[in-house]
């Protein structure tokens, strides 16, 4: 089912009506009640009355007056524009000195003294850099996300930034897409829970509170579904899937009160996201009652020309009319809208409504009353914030594998018996890459590397060899010398001759009892935006290094430090212990050491499926069924027609190497058979009642010898729906900490929210059916029960 061109045309015509309606309504029922307050409305209307058309359009203009985070950047003299009231917002201006500079001009020299709203990409912490968002998602702990956002917000506000371009809640089911690092992974339920937490952490449910910043939910919509995992590429999907899967986390964030939304670069079913009335007006404004403002992505209004939907004035008009209120670093609204308003092509009421939305957020943030920041220049993370960064990083670690080694037992956790440890690999002492991609103010100087942390624990029992570079040969120099700030990053030339350094690493491994390999991906331009990859193995000569060290016969522990699921098939076949440590931020070394030495029992679970081969992508657990499901062994050629003519690959298994929800512990947990308190529920009771109607219970016991935390996960399958449903869908999770031998009774509510799906009419529905229900420690959960929904 596709979104019809005709329905989009109708929305376009209706937009004027819609925006005027919204403007006149009082006491609006919106998710963020603060933005709809009468007091703010009164102040906004009083100001709007005094504004010229140029001043109004000025509010819709955002410039980057620092470094560039996109391909083209304006090179204007901003002081004058700000003084004329022709700039409403700026990005990439950081710190008290720089933000106050422009703010003083706006407040003192512009006619109406409207403050500038400074925005910045604060993705996983500001000065205190936490693990990357995909790692935070691996904690399955909304409180961890809230902590990251809270600390970031306080630090941002001190630096004059009142608006963060986060959270990114694009569902990401394809690790070829580099921006998976910024996401919460593949699942709408998990991502929605985290989206709410990020927004709460940034906004504290009150934008006027000290240390609150406005969140910006991005990228609306469905950016993560870019065809073939290539960044900026088109998205083509049914409206059913859009609503059933992709829109959910954005909606959760809007419901949690997110004050702003950013458009996406991609088109959706042929309509570019920045000029899409269906998503920006019909869904966001009308259905979700979003009352904040929408900013384009960087240059995305001007880039509409490349989408071939018109010349400059036309695309600016289309974007504004569709619901994009602010033009980020595009320089188009500022130059082409006024004439179209004067000629009547754009109703002034549309501009007024965009300005209202922007001013509302500025008033709610208290910018008119407190436009400046008094905090001095850049500062380092405090001990308390470092501690928070470590605790969050501890929770993000996913133990993928810990098989016993003959004559040694499990390699992890390391014990006092371990005499000498060889730490090998280019990530072991690489502060820049351990920090993680997409940090504007985070500093490698604040990073405690694995080498530093392990040598603190092991002293001269630690041997070290970098082994190789993250990239091979010249590429490394080229890539590493490009940074967002345009400056040159330092390149460690000493690791350029990989053959020599791999030999040295092998010698080092031979001298030790155990080798820890710290391998990954260079974050600078290989992860994050514009960093799609078709090969998902370790970059450069790292695979060669791994194979060479494994060939020594020494027991190997692999620590993977990367912001996307990598292809770990060879490693899985040859390495007994694998820890996924992501990009952990400033406390990288201590957090990895916490888990390696067992001070922290790993509890992270994968928010993304890890593939066996790139050809499986997009790979995710919640696939819909096929008429010819593959059963049994797929790791060999078919023996008969029943094994051949099924939905399978001939050269690889269907399943993930490490599935969604997967993660081991140093203890083991057992699950009793789950139960539901009601065997059968009338469908009307579920449909009419948005409260839970049943409770699933399960007893979970720690059957090992150390305390541990399990993420208990609940999955359902609707077996008789009118629209084909996923073979499994996450509908509940909770973290449970258990002492050895301890048992806890865990319960999950089920009601309309968990059981509904979108029908062919694109409305949420529940129908008579049976739900299969599984509870366990991953998407492979086997403890099963069921619930019947009767006529
Ligand atoms: C990215 C956004 C980001 C913006 C501002 C764009 O290139 O897609 O996620 O917020 O730049 O830096």
PDB file of C-alpha atoms and ligand atoms in Angstrom, residues 62 64 67-71 91-92 119-123 164-166 168 170 179 182 216 218-219 223 231-232 262-265 295-299 328 438 440 484 529, ligand 1:
ATOM      1  CA  UNK A  62      19.304  29.152  10.931  1.00  0.00           C
ATOM      2  CA  UNK A  64      26.047  27.607  11.086  1.00  0.00           C
ATOM      3  CA  UNK A  67      32.420  24.598  11.588  1.00  0.00           C
ATOM      4  CA  UNK A  68      30.507  22.734   8.906  1.00  0.00           C
ATOM      5  CA  UNK A  69      28.569  19.520   9.451  1.00  0.00           C
ATOM      6  CA  UNK A  70      27.441  19.325   5.842  1.00  0.00           C
ATOM      7  CA  UNK A  71      28.780  19.717   2.321  1.00  0.00           C
ATOM      8  CA  UNK A  91      24.249  26.063  15.092  1.00  0.00           C
ATOM      9  CA  UNK A  92      27.831  25.107  15.692  1.00  0.00           C
ATOM     10  CA  UNK A 119      21.530  24.444  18.604  1.00  0.00           C
ATOM     11  CA  UNK A 120      24.212  21.788  18.475  1.00  0.00           C
ATOM     12  CA  UNK A 121      24.745  18.129  17.708  1.00  0.00           C
ATOM     13  CA  UNK A 122      25.035  16.739  21.183  1.00  0.00           C
ATOM     14  CA  UNK A 123      24.627  13.079  20.533  1.00  0.00           C
ATOM     15  CA  UNK A 164      20.273  19.696  21.095  1.00  0.00           C
ATOM     16  CA  UNK A 165      19.827  17.800  17.835  1.00  0.00           C
ATOM     17  CA  UNK A 166      19.065  14.568  19.628  1.00  0.00           C
ATOM     18  CA  UNK A 168      17.972  10.285  16.740  1.00  0.00           C
ATOM     19  CA  UNK A 170      15.417   6.375  13.234  1.00  0.00           C
ATOM     20  CA  UNK A 179      24.253   6.322  11.188  1.00  0.00           C
ATOM     21  CA  UNK A 182      23.285   7.260  16.483  1.00  0.00           C
ATOM     22  CA  UNK A 216      15.116  17.650  18.565  1.00  0.00           C
ATOM     23  CA  UNK A 218      15.304  13.262  14.153  1.00  0.00           C
ATOM     24  CA  UNK A 219      15.242  12.481  11.291  1.00  0.00           C
ATOM     25  CA  UNK A 223      15.757   7.912   7.375  1.00  0.00           C
ATOM     26  CA  UNK A 231      23.263   7.352   3.298  1.00  0.00           C
ATOM     27  CA  UNK A 232      20.879  10.010   1.964  1.00  0.00           C
ATOM     28  CA  UNK A 262      14.157  17.599  12.362  1.00  0.00           C
ATOM     29  CA  UNK A 263      13.249  16.535   8.840  1.00  0.00           C
ATOM     30  CA  UNK A 264      15.123  13.807   7.004  1.00  0.00           C
ATOM     31  CA  UNK A 265      17.263  13.977   3.869  1.00  0.00           C
ATOM     32  CA  UNK A 295      13.749  22.343  11.461  1.00  0.00           C
ATOM     33  CA  UNK A 296      15.079  21.038   8.171  1.00  0.00           C
ATOM     34  CA  UNK A 297      18.210  18.974   8.186  1.00  0.00           C
ATOM     35  CA  UNK A 298      21.401  20.701   7.047  1.00  0.00           C
ATOM     36  CA  UNK A 299      20.774  22.302   3.667  1.00  0.00           C
ATOM     37  CA  UNK A 328      18.996  24.891   8.583  1.00  0.00           C
ATOM     38  CA  UNK A 438      30.056  12.610  16.265  1.00  0.00           C
ATOM     39  CA  UNK A 440      31.702  18.232  18.802  1.00  0.00           C
ATOM     40  CA  UNK A 484      34.354  18.009  11.145  1.00  0.00           C
ATOM     41  CA  UNK A 529      26.911  10.308   8.836  1.00  0.00           C
TER      42      UNK A 529
HETATM   43  C1  LIG B   1      22.780  15.739  10.142  1.00  0.00           C
HETATM   44  C2  LIG B   1      21.956  16.045  11.357  1.00  0.00           C
HETATM   45  C3  LIG B   1      22.629  17.109  12.174  1.00  0.00           C
HETATM   46  C4  LIG B   1      22.846  18.326  11.304  1.00  0.00           C
HETATM   47  C5  LIG B   1      23.493  19.491  12.039  1.00  0.00           C
HETATM   48  C6  LIG B   1      23.185  16.983   9.388  1.00  0.00           C
HETATM   49  O1  LIG B   1      24.122  16.697   8.410  1.00  0.00           O
HETATM   50  O2  LIG B   1      22.044  14.869   9.309  1.00  0.00           O
HETATM   51  O3  LIG B   1      21.766  14.881  12.117  1.00  0.00           O
HETATM   52  O4  LIG B   1      21.871  17.403  13.304  1.00  0.00           O
HETATM   53  O5  LIG B   1      23.688  17.975  10.227  1.00  0.00           O
HETATM   54  O6  LIG B   1      24.828  19.291  12.252  1.00  0.00           O
END
